[in-house]
CSV table of C-alpha atoms and ligand atoms in Angstrom, one decimal:
chain,number,residue,atom,x,y,z
A,137,MET,CA,-6.5,69.0,93.5
A,138,SER,CA,-3.5,70.8,91.5
A,139,GLU,CA,-4.3,72.8,88.5
A,140,PRO,CA,-3.7,71.9,85.1
A,141,LYS,CA,-0.7,71.8,83.2
A,142,LYS,CA,-1.3,73.5,79.7
A,143,LEU,CA,-0.3,72.2,76.6
A,144,TYR,CA,0.3,74.9,74.1
A,145,ILE,CA,0.1,72.8,70.3
A,146,LYS,CA,0.9,74.3,66.6
A,147,THR,CA,0.0,72.1,63.9
A,148,TYR,CA,1.7,72.7,60.3
A,149,GLY,CA,0.4,70.8,57.6
A,150,CYS,CA,-1.9,68.9,55.9
A,151,GLN,CA,-5.3,67.2,58.1
A,152,MET,CA,-3.1,64.5,58.9
A,153,ASN,CA,-1.4,66.4,61.6
A,154,VAL,CA,-4.5,68.1,62.6
A,155,TYR,CA,-6.4,64.9,63.2
A,156,ASP,CA,-2.9,63.8,65.0
A,157,SER,CA,-2.9,67.1,66.9
A,158,GLU,CA,-6.5,66.7,68.7
A,159,ARG,CA,-5.2,62.6,69.5
A,160,MET,CA,-1.9,64.2,71.0
A,161,SER,CA,-3.7,66.6,72.8
A,162,GLU,CA,-6.1,64.0,74.3
A,163,ALA,CA,-3.9,61.5,75.1
A,164,LEU,CA,-2.3,64.3,77.2
A,165,GLY,CA,-5.2,65.1,79.1
A,166,GLY,CA,-4.6,62.2,80.3
A,167,GLN,CA,-1.6,63.7,81.6
A,168,GLY,CA,-3.4,66.2,83.4
A,169,TYR,CA,-3.1,68.9,80.4
A,170,VAL,CA,-5.4,71.5,79.4
A,171,GLU,CA,-5.0,73.1,75.5
A,172,THR,CA,-3.6,76.6,76.0
A,173,LYS,CA,-3.3,79.0,72.9
A,174,SER,CA,-0.4,81.1,73.6
A,175,PRO,CA,2.9,79.4,74.2
A,176,ASP,CA,3.5,82.3,76.7
A,177,ASP,CA,2.0,80.6,79.6
A,178,ALA,CA,2.5,77.0,78.4
A,179,ASP,CA,4.0,73.8,80.6
A,180,MET,CA,4.5,72.1,77.5
A,181,ILE,CA,4.8,73.2,73.7
A,182,LEU,CA,4.7,71.1,70.8
A,183,LEU,CA,4.9,71.8,67.4
A,184,ASN,CA,3.5,69.5,65.5
A,185,THR,CA,6.1,69.5,61.3
A,186,CYS,CA,5.3,69.2,58.1
A,187,HIS,CA,7.9,68.5,55.8
A,188,ILE,CA,7.0,68.6,52.2
A,189,ARG,CA,8.1,71.6,51.8
A,190,GLU,CA,11.2,73.8,51.2
A,191,LYS,CA,13.8,74.7,54.4
A,192,ALA,CA,10.7,73.0,56.7
A,193,ALA,CA,13.2,72.3,59.0
A,194,GLU,CA,15.4,74.9,58.4
A,195,LYS,CA,12.2,77.5,59.9
A,196,VAL,CA,11.0,74.4,62.5
A,197,TYR,CA,14.9,74.8,64.1
A,198,SER,CA,14.3,78.6,63.8
A,199,GLU,CA,11.2,79.2,65.5
A,200,LEU,CA,11.9,76.5,68.1
A,201,GLY,CA,14.9,78.9,68.5
A,202,ARG,CA,12.3,82.0,69.9
A,203,PHE,CA,11.0,79.3,72.8
A,204,LYS,CA,14.2,80.7,74.0
A,205,GLY,CA,13.3,82.8,76.7
A,206,LEU,CA,9.9,80.9,77.7
A,207,LYS,CA,11.9,78.6,78.8
A,208,ALA,CA,15.0,80.7,80.4
A,209,ASP,CA,11.7,82.5,82.6
A,210,ASN,CA,10.4,78.1,83.4
A,211,PRO,CA,12.5,76.2,84.0
A,212,ASP,CA,9.2,73.1,83.7
A,213,LEU,CA,8.5,74.4,80.4
A,214,LYS,CA,9.1,71.3,78.3
A,215,ILE,CA,9.1,71.4,73.9
A,216,GLY,CA,8.3,69.1,72.1
A,217,VAL,CA,8.1,68.0,68.0
A,218,ALA,CA,6.3,66.2,67.0
A,219,GLY,CA,5.2,65.0,62.7
A,220,CYS,CA,7.0,64.9,59.8
A,221,VAL,CA,10.6,66.8,60.3
A,222,ALA,CA,10.8,65.2,64.0
A,223,GLN,CA,10.8,61.8,61.7
A,224,ALA,CA,12.8,63.1,58.9
A,225,GLU,CA,15.4,64.4,61.5
A,226,GLY,CA,15.3,62.3,64.4
A,227,GLU,CA,17.8,62.5,67.0
A,228,GLU,CA,19.4,65.6,65.2
A,229,ILE,CA,16.8,67.6,66.3
A,230,MET,CA,17.8,67.4,70.0
A,231,ARG,CA,21.5,67.5,68.5
A,232,ARG,CA,21.0,71.1,67.0
A,233,GLN,CA,18.6,72.5,69.7
A,234,PRO,CA,19.4,71.8,73.1
A,235,LEU,CA,15.8,73.6,74.4
A,236,VAL,CA,13.8,70.4,72.5
A,237,ASP,CA,13.2,67.9,75.0
A,238,LEU,CA,10.6,65.5,73.0
A,239,VAL,CA,10.9,64.3,70.0
A,240,VAL,CA,8.3,62.1,68.6
A,241,GLY,CA,7.7,60.5,64.6
A,242,PRO,CA,3.6,60.3,63.4
A,243,GLN,CA,3.8,56.1,64.4
A,244,SER,CA,4.1,56.6,68.2
A,245,TYR,CA,1.8,59.6,69.1
A,246,HIS,CA,0.3,56.3,71.8
A,247,ARG,CA,3.8,56.4,73.5
A,248,LEU,CA,3.5,60.2,74.6
A,249,PRO,CA,2.5,59.8,77.8
A,250,GLU,CA,5.4,57.4,79.1
A,251,MET,CA,7.8,60.0,76.8
A,252,GLU,CA,6.2,63.1,78.8
A,253,ALA,CA,6.4,61.9,81.4
A,254,LYS,CA,10.4,61.0,81.1
A,255,THR,CA,11.2,64.6,80.0
A,256,ARG,CA,9.9,65.7,83.9
A,257,THR,CA,12.4,63.4,85.2
A,258,GLY,CA,15.0,65.8,83.5
A,259,GLU,CA,15.5,62.9,80.3
A,260,LYS,CA,15.3,63.5,76.9
A,261,ALA,CA,12.5,61.4,74.7
A,262,LEU,CA,12.6,60.4,71.1
A,263,ASP,CA,11.1,57.8,69.5
A,264,THR,CA,10.7,57.9,66.1
A,265,ASP,CA,10.0,53.8,65.1
A,266,PHE,CA,7.1,52.7,63.4
A,267,PRO,CA,5.9,50.1,65.7
A,268,GLU,CA,3.4,47.6,64.7
A,269,GLU,CA,0.5,48.1,67.3
A,270,ASP,CA,-2.5,50.7,65.8
A,271,LYS,CA,-1.5,53.6,67.4
A,272,PHE,CA,-5.3,55.2,67.6
A,273,GLU,CA,-6.5,52.5,69.8
A,274,LYS,CA,-3.9,52.8,72.1
A,275,LEU,CA,-5.0,57.0,72.1
A,276,LYS,CA,-8.8,56.0,73.1
A,277,ASN,CA,-9.0,56.6,76.3
A,278,ARG,CA,-10.0,60.4,76.2
A,279,PRO,CA,-13.0,62.0,77.5
A,280,LYS,CA,-16.0,63.1,75.6
A,281,ALA,CA,-16.0,66.2,74.6
A,282,LYS,CA,-18.8,67.9,72.8
A,283,ARG,CA,-17.2,68.0,69.3
A,284,GLY,CA,-18.4,70.5,66.6
A,285,PRO,CA,-20.4,69.5,63.1
A,286,THR,CA,-17.4,68.5,61.3
A,287,ALA,CA,-14.3,65.9,61.9
A,288,PHE,CA,-11.1,64.6,60.1
A,289,LEU,CA,-11.1,60.4,60.5
A,290,THR,CA,-7.8,58.7,59.8
A,291,VAL,CA,-8.8,55.3,57.9
A,292,GLN,CA,-4.9,55.1,56.5
A,293,GLU,CA,-1.7,56.2,56.6
A,294,GLY,CA,1.3,56.3,54.4
A,295,CYS,CA,2.2,55.4,50.4
A,296,ASP,CA,3.6,53.2,48.5
A,297,LYS,CA,4.2,55.0,45.6
A,298,PHE,CA,6.7,56.6,46.1
A,299,CYS,CA,6.5,59.7,43.5
A,300,ALA,CA,9.8,61.2,43.1
A,301,PHE,CA,9.3,64.5,44.6
A,302,CYS,CA,7.4,63.8,47.8
A,303,VAL,CA,8.5,63.2,50.9
A,304,VAL,CA,5.3,61.4,52.8
A,305,PRO,CA,6.7,57.3,52.3
A,306,TYR,CA,9.4,58.4,54.0
A,307,THR,CA,8.6,60.5,56.9
A,308,ARG,CA,5.4,58.7,57.1
A,309,GLY,CA,6.7,55.1,56.3
A,310,ALA,CA,4.4,52.1,53.8
A,311,GLU,CA,0.9,52.2,53.9
A,312,VAL,CA,-1.7,50.8,56.2
A,313,SER,CA,-5.2,50.8,56.8
A,314,ARG,CA,-7.1,50.8,60.1
A,315,PRO,CA,-9.8,47.9,60.7
A,316,ALA,CA,-13.5,48.7,59.6
A,317,ASP,CA,-15.1,48.1,63.3
A,318,ARG,CA,-12.5,50.2,64.9
A,319,ILE,CA,-13.5,53.4,62.3
A,320,ILE,CA,-16.9,52.5,62.8
A,321,ARG,CA,-17.1,52.9,66.4
A,322,GLU,CA,-15.0,56.3,66.0
A,323,ALA,CA,-17.7,57.0,63.8
A,324,GLN,CA,-19.9,56.6,65.8
A,325,ASP,CA,-18.5,58.3,69.4
A,326,LEU,CA,-18.0,61.3,66.7
A,327,VAL,CA,-21.9,61.4,66.1
A,328,GLU,CA,-22.8,61.4,70.0
A,329,ARG,CA,-20.4,64.4,70.2
A,330,GLY,CA,-22.0,66.3,67.6
A,331,VAL,CA,-20.3,65.7,64.4
A,332,ARG,CA,-23.0,65.9,61.4
A,333,GLU,CA,-20.1,64.9,58.7
A,334,ILE,CA,-16.8,63.4,59.0
A,335,THR,CA,-14.1,63.7,56.5
A,336,LEU,CA,-12.0,59.9,56.2
A,337,LEU,CA,-8.4,61.1,55.4
A,338,GLY,CA,-4.9,59.3,54.1
A,339,GLN,CA,-2.1,59.7,52.7
A,340,ASN,CA,-3.5,57.1,50.1
A,341,VAL,CA,-6.7,57.1,51.5
A,342,ASN,CA,-8.7,55.4,48.4
A,343,ALA,CA,-6.1,52.6,48.7
A,344,TYR,CA,-7.8,51.5,52.0
A,345,HIS,CA,-7.8,48.2,52.1
A,346,GLY,CA,-8.8,47.4,56.1
A,347,ALA,CA,-9.8,44.3,57.7
A,348,GLY,CA,-13.2,44.2,58.0
A,349,PRO,CA,-16.3,41.0,58.6
A,350,ASN,CA,-15.8,39.8,55.9
A,351,GLY,CA,-12.3,40.0,55.0
A,352,GLU,CA,-10.4,43.2,53.6
A,353,MET,CA,-12.7,46.0,52.9
A,354,THR,CA,-12.6,48.1,50.4
A,355,LEU,CA,-12.9,53.0,50.5
A,356,ALA,CA,-16.0,52.3,48.9
A,357,GLY,CA,-17.4,49.3,51.5
A,358,LEU,CA,-16.3,51.0,53.9
A,359,ILE,CA,-18.2,54.5,53.0
A,360,TRP,CA,-21.3,52.2,52.9
A,361,GLU,CA,-20.9,51.0,56.4
A,362,LEU,CA,-20.5,54.7,57.5
A,363,ASN,CA,-23.7,55.4,55.7
A,364,LYS,CA,-25.8,53.9,57.9
A,365,VAL,CA,-24.9,55.2,60.7
A,366,ASP,CA,-28.2,56.6,62.5
A,367,GLY,CA,-27.1,60.9,63.1
A,368,LEU,CA,-23.7,60.8,60.4
A,369,GLU,CA,-25.0,63.6,57.5
A,370,ARG,CA,-22.3,63.7,54.8
A,371,ILE,CA,-19.2,61.2,54.5
A,372,ARG,CA,-16.4,63.0,52.3
A,373,PHE,CA,-12.2,61.5,51.8
A,374,THR,CA,-8.9,62.4,50.7
A,375,THR,CA,-6.0,62.0,49.1
A,376,SER,CA,-7.1,60.0,46.3
A,377,HIS,CA,-4.6,58.7,44.2
A,378,PRO,CA,-5.8,58.6,40.5
A,379,ASN,CA,-4.6,55.2,40.4
A,380,ASP,CA,-6.8,53.6,43.4
A,381,MET,CA,-10.2,55.2,42.0
A,382,SER,CA,-11.7,51.7,41.5
A,383,ASP,CA,-15.3,51.4,40.3
A,384,ASP,CA,-16.9,50.4,43.6
A,385,LEU,CA,-15.8,54.0,44.8
A,386,ILE,CA,-17.0,55.7,41.6
A,387,GLU,CA,-20.3,53.4,41.6
A,388,ALA,CA,-20.6,55.3,45.6
A,389,HIS,CA,-20.4,58.6,43.9
A,390,GLY,CA,-23.1,57.9,42.1
A,391,THR,CA,-25.9,56.2,44.7
A,392,CYS,CA,-24.5,56.7,48.6
A,393,ASP,CA,-27.1,58.9,49.4
A,394,LYS,CA,-25.1,60.2,52.2
A,395,LEU,CA,-21.2,60.8,49.8
A,396,MET,CA,-21.0,64.8,49.2
A,397,PRO,CA,-20.5,65.4,45.4
A,398,TYR,CA,-17.0,66.4,45.7
A,399,LEU,CA,-13.7,64.5,44.7
A,400,HIS,CA,-10.2,66.0,45.8
A,401,LEU,CA,-7.9,63.8,43.2
A,402,PRO,CA,-4.4,65.6,42.1
A,403,VAL,CA,-2.7,64.9,38.7
A,404,GLN,CA,0.3,66.9,39.2
A,405,SER,CA,1.0,67.4,35.4
A,406,GLY,CA,-0.7,67.4,32.3
A,407,SER,CA,2.6,65.4,30.1
A,408,ASP,CA,2.3,62.1,29.8
A,409,LYS,CA,7.0,62.3,30.0
A,410,ILE,CA,6.6,64.6,32.8
A,411,LEU,CA,4.6,62.3,34.7
A,412,LYS,CA,6.1,59.5,33.7
A,413,ARG,CA,9.3,61.3,35.1
A,414,MET,CA,7.7,62.1,38.8
A,415,ASN,CA,6.8,58.0,38.6
A,416,ARG,CA,3.5,58.7,39.0
A,417,SER,CA,2.2,55.7,36.8
A,418,HIS,CA,-0.7,57.2,34.7
A,419,THR,CA,-1.3,59.6,32.1
A,420,ALA,CA,-3.0,62.9,31.5
A,421,GLU,CA,-5.5,60.7,28.7
A,422,SER,CA,-6.3,58.0,31.1
A,423,TYR,CA,-6.7,60.7,33.9
A,424,LEU,CA,-9.2,62.5,32.1
A,425,ARG,CA,-11.0,58.9,30.5
A,426,LEU,CA,-10.6,58.7,34.7
A,427,ILE,CA,-13.1,61.9,35.3
A,428,GLU,CA,-15.9,61.5,32.4
A,429,ARG,CA,-16.8,58.4,34.5
A,430,ILE,CA,-16.8,59.9,37.6
A,431,ARG,CA,-18.8,62.4,36.2
A,432,ALA,CA,-21.0,59.9,34.4
A,433,ALA,CA,-21.6,58.5,37.4
A,434,ARG,CA,-21.7,61.6,39.5
A,435,PRO,CA,-23.0,65.3,36.7
A,436,ASP,CA,-22.8,67.3,39.3
A,437,ILE,CA,-19.5,65.9,41.6
A,438,LEU,CA,-17.3,69.5,42.2
A,439,MET,CA,-13.2,68.0,41.3
A,440,SER,CA,-10.0,69.5,43.0
A,441,GLY,CA,-6.6,68.7,42.2
A,442,ASP,CA,-3.3,69.4,43.3
A,443,PHE,CA,-0.1,70.9,41.0
A,444,ILE,CA,3.3,71.3,41.0
A,445,VAL,CA,4.8,73.3,38.0
A,446,GLY,CA,8.0,73.8,37.3
A,447,PHE,CA,9.3,70.1,38.0
A,448,PRO,CA,13.0,68.8,36.9
A,449,GLU,CA,12.9,69.3,32.6
A,450,GLU,CA,9.6,71.0,32.5
A,451,THR,CA,9.8,72.2,29.4
A,452,GLU,CA,7.2,74.9,28.4
A,453,GLU,CA,5.3,72.5,25.9
A,454,ASP,CA,4.8,69.7,28.7
A,455,PHE,CA,3.7,72.6,31.1
A,456,GLN,CA,1.2,74.0,27.8
A,457,ALA,CA,-0.3,70.3,28.0
A,458,THR,CA,-1.1,71.0,32.0
A,459,MET,CA,-2.9,74.4,30.8
A,460,ASP,CA,-4.3,72.1,28.8
A,461,LEU,CA,-5.5,69.6,31.1
A,462,VAL,CA,-6.9,72.4,33.4
A,463,GLU,CA,-8.6,73.9,31.0
A,464,GLU,CA,-10.2,70.5,29.9
A,465,VAL,CA,-11.4,69.3,33.5
A,466,ARG,CA,-12.1,73.2,35.4
A,467,TYR,CA,-11.5,72.4,38.9
A,468,GLY,CA,-13.2,73.8,41.6
A,469,TYR,CA,-10.8,74.2,43.7
A,470,ALA,CA,-7.5,73.7,43.0
A,471,TYR,CA,-3.7,74.2,44.9
A,472,SER,CA,-0.6,74.2,43.1
A,473,PHE,CA,2.9,74.4,43.9
A,474,LYS,CA,5.9,75.4,42.7
A,475,TYR,CA,8.2,72.0,42.8
A,476,SER,CA,11.2,72.4,45.6
A,477,THR,CA,13.3,69.7,46.3
A,478,ARG,CA,13.3,67.4,49.2
A,479,PRO,CA,16.6,66.0,50.2
A,480,GLY,CA,16.4,62.3,49.6
A,481,THR,CA,13.6,61.7,47.3
A,482,PRO,CA,15.0,60.8,43.2
A,483,ALA,CA,13.8,64.2,42.0
A,484,ALA,CA,16.0,66.0,43.9
A,485,GLU,CA,19.2,65.3,41.7
A,486,ARG,CA,18.3,65.9,38.4
A,487,PRO,CA,18.5,69.2,36.8
A,488,GLN,CA,16.2,72.1,37.8
A,489,VAL,CA,14.0,74.2,36.2
A,490,ASP,CA,14.7,77.8,36.1
A,491,ALA,CA,13.4,79.8,38.9
A,492,GLU,CA,12.2,82.6,37.0
A,493,GLN,CA,10.3,80.3,34.9
A,494,ALA,CA,8.6,78.3,37.1
A,495,ASP,CA,6.6,81.8,39.1
A,496,ASP,CA,5.8,82.7,35.9
A,497,ARG,CA,3.9,79.4,35.4
A,498,LEU,CA,2.8,78.8,38.4
A,499,GLN,CA,0.9,83.1,38.3
A,500,ARG,CA,-0.4,81.5,34.7
A,501,LEU,CA,-2.1,78.0,36.4
A,502,GLN,CA,-3.1,80.2,39.3
A,503,GLY,CA,-4.8,82.8,36.3
A,504,MET,CA,-6.6,80.0,34.9
A,505,ILE,CA,-7.6,78.2,38.3
A,506,THR,CA,-8.7,80.8,39.8
A,507,ARG,CA,-11.2,82.0,36.8
A,508,HIS,CA,-12.2,78.8,37.2
A,509,GLN,CA,-13.3,78.6,40.2
A,510,ARG,CA,-14.7,82.2,40.0
A,511,GLU,CA,-16.9,81.0,37.1
A,512,ILE,CA,-17.7,77.3,39.2
A,513,GLN,CA,-18.6,79.9,41.8
A,514,GLU,CA,-21.3,81.8,39.6
A,515,SER,CA,-22.9,79.3,38.5
A,516,MET,CA,-24.5,78.3,41.6
A,517,VAL,CA,-25.7,81.4,42.1
A,518,GLY,CA,-29.8,81.0,41.2
A,519,ARG,CA,-29.7,76.8,42.5
A,520,LYS,CA,-30.5,74.9,45.7
A,521,VAL,CA,-27.8,74.0,48.1
A,522,SER,CA,-27.9,72.2,51.2
A,523,VAL,CA,-25.6,73.8,54.2
A,524,LEU,CA,-24.4,72.4,57.4
A,525,PHE,CA,-24.4,75.6,59.5
A,526,GLU,CA,-20.6,75.2,61.5
A,527,LYS,CA,-20.1,79.2,62.9
A,528,PRO,CA,-21.8,82.5,63.4
A,529,GLY,CA,-20.5,84.8,60.3
A,530,ARG,CA,-18.5,87.8,59.8
A,531,GLN,CA,-21.0,90.4,60.0
A,532,PRO,CA,-23.4,89.9,63.0
A,533,GLY,CA,-26.7,88.3,62.0
A,534,GLN,CA,-25.1,85.9,59.4
A,535,MET,CA,-24.6,82.4,59.8
A,536,VAL,CA,-22.2,80.5,57.7
A,537,GLY,CA,-21.5,76.1,56.8
A,538,LYS,CA,-20.1,74.8,54.2
A,539,SER,CA,-22.4,73.3,50.3
A,540,GLU,CA,-22.8,69.8,49.3
A,541,TYR,CA,-20.1,71.1,47.1
A,542,LEU,CA,-17.8,72.3,50.0
A,543,HIS,CA,-18.4,76.4,48.9
A,544,ALA,CA,-18.8,77.9,52.2
A,545,VAL,CA,-22.1,79.5,52.4
A,546,HIS,CA,-22.8,82.6,54.4
A,547,VAL,CA,-27.3,84.1,55.3
A,548,ALA,CA,-28.2,87.2,56.4
A,549,SER,CA,-30.0,85.1,58.9
A,550,ASP,CA,-29.1,83.8,62.8
A,551,ALA,CA,-32.1,80.8,63.0
A,552,PRO,CA,-30.6,78.1,61.8
A,553,SER,CA,-28.4,77.0,64.7
A,554,VAL,CA,-24.7,74.9,64.7
A,555,GLY,CA,-24.7,71.5,63.1
A,556,GLU,CA,-28.1,72.0,61.5
A,557,LEU,CA,-28.5,71.2,57.7
A,558,ARG,CA,-30.7,73.3,56.2
A,559,ASP,CA,-31.9,74.2,51.8
A,560,VAL,CA,-30.4,77.5,51.0
A,561,ARG,CA,-31.4,79.0,47.8
A,562,ILE,CA,-27.8,80.8,46.4
A,563,VAL,CA,-28.5,84.6,46.1
A,564,ALA,CA,-25.2,86.0,45.3
A,565,SER,CA,-21.0,84.5,44.2
A,566,GLY,CA,-17.9,86.7,46.5
A,567,ALA,CA,-14.8,85.9,46.0
A,568,ASN,CA,-14.3,83.3,48.7
A,569,SER,CA,-17.8,82.5,49.1
A,570,LEU,CA,-21.4,82.5,48.3
A,571,ALA,CA,-24.5,84.0,49.6
A,572,GLY,CA,-27.4,82.4,50.1
A,573,GLU,CA,-31.3,82.7,51.3
A,574,LEU,CA,-32.9,80.3,53.9
A,575,LEU,CA,-35.8,78.4,52.1
B,150,SAH,N1,-1.0,61.8,49.0
B,150,SAH,C1,-1.8,62.6,48.7
B,150,SAH,C2,-0.7,64.6,49.1
B,150,SAH,C3,0.5,64.5,49.1
B,150,SAH,S1,1.5,65.9,49.7
B,150,SAH,C4,-1.5,62.7,47.1
B,150,SAH,O1,-0.7,62.2,46.7
B,150,SAH,O2,-1.9,63.2,46.0
B,150,SAH,C5,-0.1,67.1,48.6
B,150,SAH,C6,0.4,67.8,47.7
B,150,SAH,O3,1.8,68.8,48.2
B,150,SAH,C7,0.8,66.9,46.8
B,150,SAH,O4,0.2,66.7,45.6
B,150,SAH,C8,1.9,67.8,45.3
B,150,SAH,O5,1.2,68.9,44.5
B,150,SAH,C9,2.2,68.6,46.5
B,150,SAH,N2,4.5,68.5,46.5
B,150,SAH,C10,4.5,67.0,47.1
B,150,SAH,N3,5.8,67.1,47.1
B,150,SAH,C11,6.6,68.1,46.3
B,150,SAH,C12,7.3,68.5,46.5
B,150,SAH,N4,8.6,68.2,46.6
B,150,SAH,N5,7.8,70.4,45.9
B,150,SAH,C13,6.1,70.7,45.4
B,150,SAH,N6,5.4,70.3,46.1
B,150,SAH,C14,4.9,69.4,46.8
B,151,SF4,FE1,3.6,61.5,48.2
B,151,SF4,FE2,0.6,61.2,47.2
B,151,SF4,FE3,2.7,60.5,45.4
B,151,SF4,FE4,2.6,59.0,47.8
B,151,SF4,S1,1.2,59.2,46.3
B,151,SF4,S2,3.9,60.0,47.4
B,151,SF4,S3,2.0,60.8,49.4
B,151,SF4,S4,2.6,62.4,46.6
B,152,F3S,FE1,3.5,67.5,55.7
B,152,F3S,FE2,3.6,65.0,56.5
B,152,F3S,FE3,1.4,66.0,56.0
B,152,F3S,S1,5.0,66.2,55.1
B,152,F3S,S2,1.7,67.3,54.7
B,152,F3S,S3,2.2,66.9,57.3
B,152,F3S,S4,1.9,63.9,55.6
């Protein structure tokens, strides 16, 4: 038998790309590839790109340029670009960087094996269509490799919301949901391979409306079905839009035992004027009332969010409204970004906020978020949590895992095995993790 070919994948962006990279690796596994950790000995290099930040495409071009030497040393090396920059730039990538053999958009990964074969004949392969078939179903024939205790599972893709700053509706296309039976089968398969916790993924995961046995199913309906999967211990989902937070999903947070008390619910701004200009179709007030209802269903739920500062026309007063909202919600985690223009989105045409002012606001917002994060972490000290252990810690004799609130927790013991759930008493709070003792 010939030696396996080596595949190097570099993944940027959101968890959906992480999931997609795993699927691409499995698809190319069928073509005789095994993954390698370095581009130096690879027969195929794939960049799975993200388009959400400024100059994303430029960074991809400069990264590609660095592979020139490798290609000179190994003429059989194939170079591919996948993900959201591939979708946005398409053929232009091959025009600007002739080193590239293959460009594949996020909806076409099931066609990778044919595309790879085409590159082996010396041709270029390009596919950025939005085909009708379920790409994940086509990617199914994968080896039953053992898995770690946590996994992502994409249930929904694309977005119809068209927030004025965002490229996702253009790069990932219209909102589509996978049928429930396929998701359940995939979950069962993951559990057989060692997975204990599944995070359901979608750009708008709570808009899920996949086909079920009795018509369309909501995300809550899907979660209740997954709750029945033996051996699966924890369910999470991300990312949600406030407008799709339906009553049955809020209720599930109070009643579904495997659904974890953590919710990522981006609001982006606390100013109604800015929210309107962002095309978010909710107000600060409606968001706060929504959180009240979620907390009534599950009082200890840990909230997380995303913020954009310096959106076009944001004044100091608008920014203060964001600070007020953060003060009121108190997030356990939050991600804040300085607005960056994405060509082709409506906000790109509008007058921009002064860069220094935006930096200053970002610092103030992050200061407040970090303070809340610390306070919430410290409030865990003395409490009993359940930890799913994932791996040995940095110090010898340590094990680390995640609590139900997604806090990293380490214990000074190697007794828990990987994939085991144990009760732990929190004894101290550090910068980015909690220390605990096994109970
Ligand atoms: N579908 C999710 C996440 C989309 S992208 C949602 O609706 O929340 C993840 C985050 O990136 C967004 O929540 C937003 O805060 C940030 N983001 C998206 N486009 C941006 C831009 N042009 N500039 C700065 N931040 C942006
Ligand atoms: Fe982008 Fe999320 Fe808005 Fe959709 S809902 S356009 S993915 S920020
Ligand atoms: Fe980036 Fe595409 Fe995800 S733009 S955030 S990789 S959906």
